[in-house]
PDB file of C-alpha atoms in Angstrom:
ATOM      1  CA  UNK J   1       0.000   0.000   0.000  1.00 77.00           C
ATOM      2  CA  UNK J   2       1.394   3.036  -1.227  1.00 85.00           C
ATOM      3  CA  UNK J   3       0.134   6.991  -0.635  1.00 88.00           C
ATOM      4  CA  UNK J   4       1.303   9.390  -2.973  1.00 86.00           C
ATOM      5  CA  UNK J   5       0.361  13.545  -3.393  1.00 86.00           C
ATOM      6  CA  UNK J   6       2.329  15.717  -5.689  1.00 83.00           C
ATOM      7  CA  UNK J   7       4.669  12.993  -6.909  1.00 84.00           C
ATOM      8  CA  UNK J   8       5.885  12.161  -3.739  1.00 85.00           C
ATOM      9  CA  UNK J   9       5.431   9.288  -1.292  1.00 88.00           C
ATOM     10  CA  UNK J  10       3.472   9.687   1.789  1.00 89.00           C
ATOM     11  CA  UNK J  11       4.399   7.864   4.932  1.00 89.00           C
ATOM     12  CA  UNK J  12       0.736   6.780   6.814  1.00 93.00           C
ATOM     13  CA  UNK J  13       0.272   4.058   9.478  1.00 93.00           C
ATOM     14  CA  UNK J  14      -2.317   1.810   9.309  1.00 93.00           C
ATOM     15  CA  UNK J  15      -4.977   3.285  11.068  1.00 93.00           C
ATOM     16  CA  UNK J  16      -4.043   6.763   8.619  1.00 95.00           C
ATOM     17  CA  UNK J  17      -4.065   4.863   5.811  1.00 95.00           C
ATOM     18  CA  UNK J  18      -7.450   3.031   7.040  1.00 95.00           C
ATOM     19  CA  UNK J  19      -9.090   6.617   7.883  1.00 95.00           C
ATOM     20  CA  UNK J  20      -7.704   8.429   4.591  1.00 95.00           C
ATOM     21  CA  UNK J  21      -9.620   5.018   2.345  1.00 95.00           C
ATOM     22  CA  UNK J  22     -12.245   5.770   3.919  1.00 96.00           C
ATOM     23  CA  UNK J  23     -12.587   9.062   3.233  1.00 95.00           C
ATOM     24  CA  UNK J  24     -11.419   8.505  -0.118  1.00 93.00           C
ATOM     25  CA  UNK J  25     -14.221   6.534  -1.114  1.00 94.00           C
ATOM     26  CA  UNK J  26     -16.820   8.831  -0.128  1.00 91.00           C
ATOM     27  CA  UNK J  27     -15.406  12.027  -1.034  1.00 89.00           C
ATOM     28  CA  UNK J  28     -17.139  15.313  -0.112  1.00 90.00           C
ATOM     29  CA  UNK J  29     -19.301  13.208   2.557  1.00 94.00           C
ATOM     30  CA  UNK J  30     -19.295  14.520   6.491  1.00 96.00           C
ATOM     31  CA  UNK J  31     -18.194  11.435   8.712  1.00 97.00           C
ATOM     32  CA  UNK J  32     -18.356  11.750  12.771  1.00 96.00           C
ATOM     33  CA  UNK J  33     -15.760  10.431  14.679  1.00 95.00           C
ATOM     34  CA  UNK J  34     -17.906   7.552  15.609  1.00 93.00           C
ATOM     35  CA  UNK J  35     -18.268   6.800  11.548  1.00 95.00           C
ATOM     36  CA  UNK J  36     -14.445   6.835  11.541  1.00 95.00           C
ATOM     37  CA  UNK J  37     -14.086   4.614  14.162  1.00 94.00           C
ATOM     38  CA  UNK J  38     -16.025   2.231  13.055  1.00 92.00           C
ATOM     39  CA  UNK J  39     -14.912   2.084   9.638  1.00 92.00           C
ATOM     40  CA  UNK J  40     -10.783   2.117  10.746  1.00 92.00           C
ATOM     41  CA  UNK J  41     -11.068   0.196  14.150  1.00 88.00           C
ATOM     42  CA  UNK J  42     -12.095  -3.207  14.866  1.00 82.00           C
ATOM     43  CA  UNK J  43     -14.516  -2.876  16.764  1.00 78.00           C
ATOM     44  CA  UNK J  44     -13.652  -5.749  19.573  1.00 79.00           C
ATOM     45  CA  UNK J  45     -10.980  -2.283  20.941  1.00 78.00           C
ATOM     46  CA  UNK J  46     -12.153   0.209  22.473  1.00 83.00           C
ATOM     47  CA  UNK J  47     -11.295   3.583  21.389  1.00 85.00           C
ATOM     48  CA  UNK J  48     -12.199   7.250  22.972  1.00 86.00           C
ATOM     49  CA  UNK J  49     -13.769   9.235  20.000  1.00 84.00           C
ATOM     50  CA  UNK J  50     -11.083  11.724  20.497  1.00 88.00           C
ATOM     51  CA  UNK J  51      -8.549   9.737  19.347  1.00 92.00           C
ATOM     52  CA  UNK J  52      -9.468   9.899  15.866  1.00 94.00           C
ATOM     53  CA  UNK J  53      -8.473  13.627  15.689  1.00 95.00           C
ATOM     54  CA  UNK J  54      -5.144  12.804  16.419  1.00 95.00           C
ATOM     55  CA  UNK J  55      -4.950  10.604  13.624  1.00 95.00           C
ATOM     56  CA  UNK J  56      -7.197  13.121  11.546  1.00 96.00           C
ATOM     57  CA  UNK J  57      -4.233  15.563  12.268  1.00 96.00           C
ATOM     58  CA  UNK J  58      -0.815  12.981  11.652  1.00 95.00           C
ATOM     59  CA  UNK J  59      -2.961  12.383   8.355  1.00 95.00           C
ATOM     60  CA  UNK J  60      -3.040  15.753   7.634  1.00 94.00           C
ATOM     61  CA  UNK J  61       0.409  16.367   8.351  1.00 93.00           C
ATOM     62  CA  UNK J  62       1.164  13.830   6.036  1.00 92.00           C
ATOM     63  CA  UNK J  63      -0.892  14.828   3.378  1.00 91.00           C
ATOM     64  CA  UNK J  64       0.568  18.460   3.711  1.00 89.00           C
ATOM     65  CA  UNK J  65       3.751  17.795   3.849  1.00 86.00           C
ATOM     66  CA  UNK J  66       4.536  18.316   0.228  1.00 77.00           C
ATOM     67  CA  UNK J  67       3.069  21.959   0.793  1.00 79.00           C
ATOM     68  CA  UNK J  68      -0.412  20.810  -0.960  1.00 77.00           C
ATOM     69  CA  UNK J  69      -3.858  21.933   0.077  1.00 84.00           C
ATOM     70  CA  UNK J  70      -5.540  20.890   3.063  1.00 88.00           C
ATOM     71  CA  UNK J  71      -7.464  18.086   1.764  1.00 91.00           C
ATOM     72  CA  UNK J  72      -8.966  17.408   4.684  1.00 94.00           C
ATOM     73  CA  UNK J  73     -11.988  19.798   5.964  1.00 94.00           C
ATOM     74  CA  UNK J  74     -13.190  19.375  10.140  1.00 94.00           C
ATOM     75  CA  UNK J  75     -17.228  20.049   9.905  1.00 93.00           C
ATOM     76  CA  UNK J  76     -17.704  22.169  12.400  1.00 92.00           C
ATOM     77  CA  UNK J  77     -19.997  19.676  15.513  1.00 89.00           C
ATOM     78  CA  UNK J  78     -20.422  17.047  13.036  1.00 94.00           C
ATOM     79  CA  UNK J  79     -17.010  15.353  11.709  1.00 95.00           C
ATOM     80  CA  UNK J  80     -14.522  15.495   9.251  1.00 96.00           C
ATOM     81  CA  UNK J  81     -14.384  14.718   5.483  1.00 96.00           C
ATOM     82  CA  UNK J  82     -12.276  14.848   2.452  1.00 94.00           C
ATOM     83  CA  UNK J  83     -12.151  17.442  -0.076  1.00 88.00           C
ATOM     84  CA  UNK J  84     -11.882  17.204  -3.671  1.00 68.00           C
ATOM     85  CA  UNK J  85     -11.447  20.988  -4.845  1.00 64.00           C
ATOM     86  CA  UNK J  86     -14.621  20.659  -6.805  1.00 61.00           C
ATOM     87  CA  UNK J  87     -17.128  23.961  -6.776  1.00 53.00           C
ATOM     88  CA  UNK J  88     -20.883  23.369  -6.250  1.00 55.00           C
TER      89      UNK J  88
END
């Protein structure tokens, strides 16, 4: 599994990797942190919501490393999701 953004090669852990496929596949879309749990934990752990926005923000720091846009958009009481620079 590779990540790459401007020609470069991103280095994500797993659970990065798991949260940025996610959001990948459902671009645009406003996921809570409970969605993201669900969809990058198994759920047999148990993980405190919270967590996900520090691996919301190592995946953004990854993501912006090459000096890119922030891809990644925090909804404002509802979540986070991914965006893909199109206009409505």
């Amino acid at each position: 599994r590779r990540v790459t953004r401007a020609g470069g090669a991103l280095a994500l852990g797993p659970t990065e990797y798991r949260i940025l496929l996610h959001l990948m596949r459902n671009p645009r879309r406003v996921f809570s942190r409970a969605e993201i749990l669900a969809a990058a934990w198994d759920d047999r752990i148990h993980v405190e919501e919270r967590t996900v926005d520090v691996h919301i923000r190592r995946l953004r720091m990854a993501l912006n490393a090459t000096g890119g846009a922030d891809l990644i958009r925090t909804v404002r009481s509802s979540g986070y999701m991914l965006d893909d620079g199109k206009v409505d």
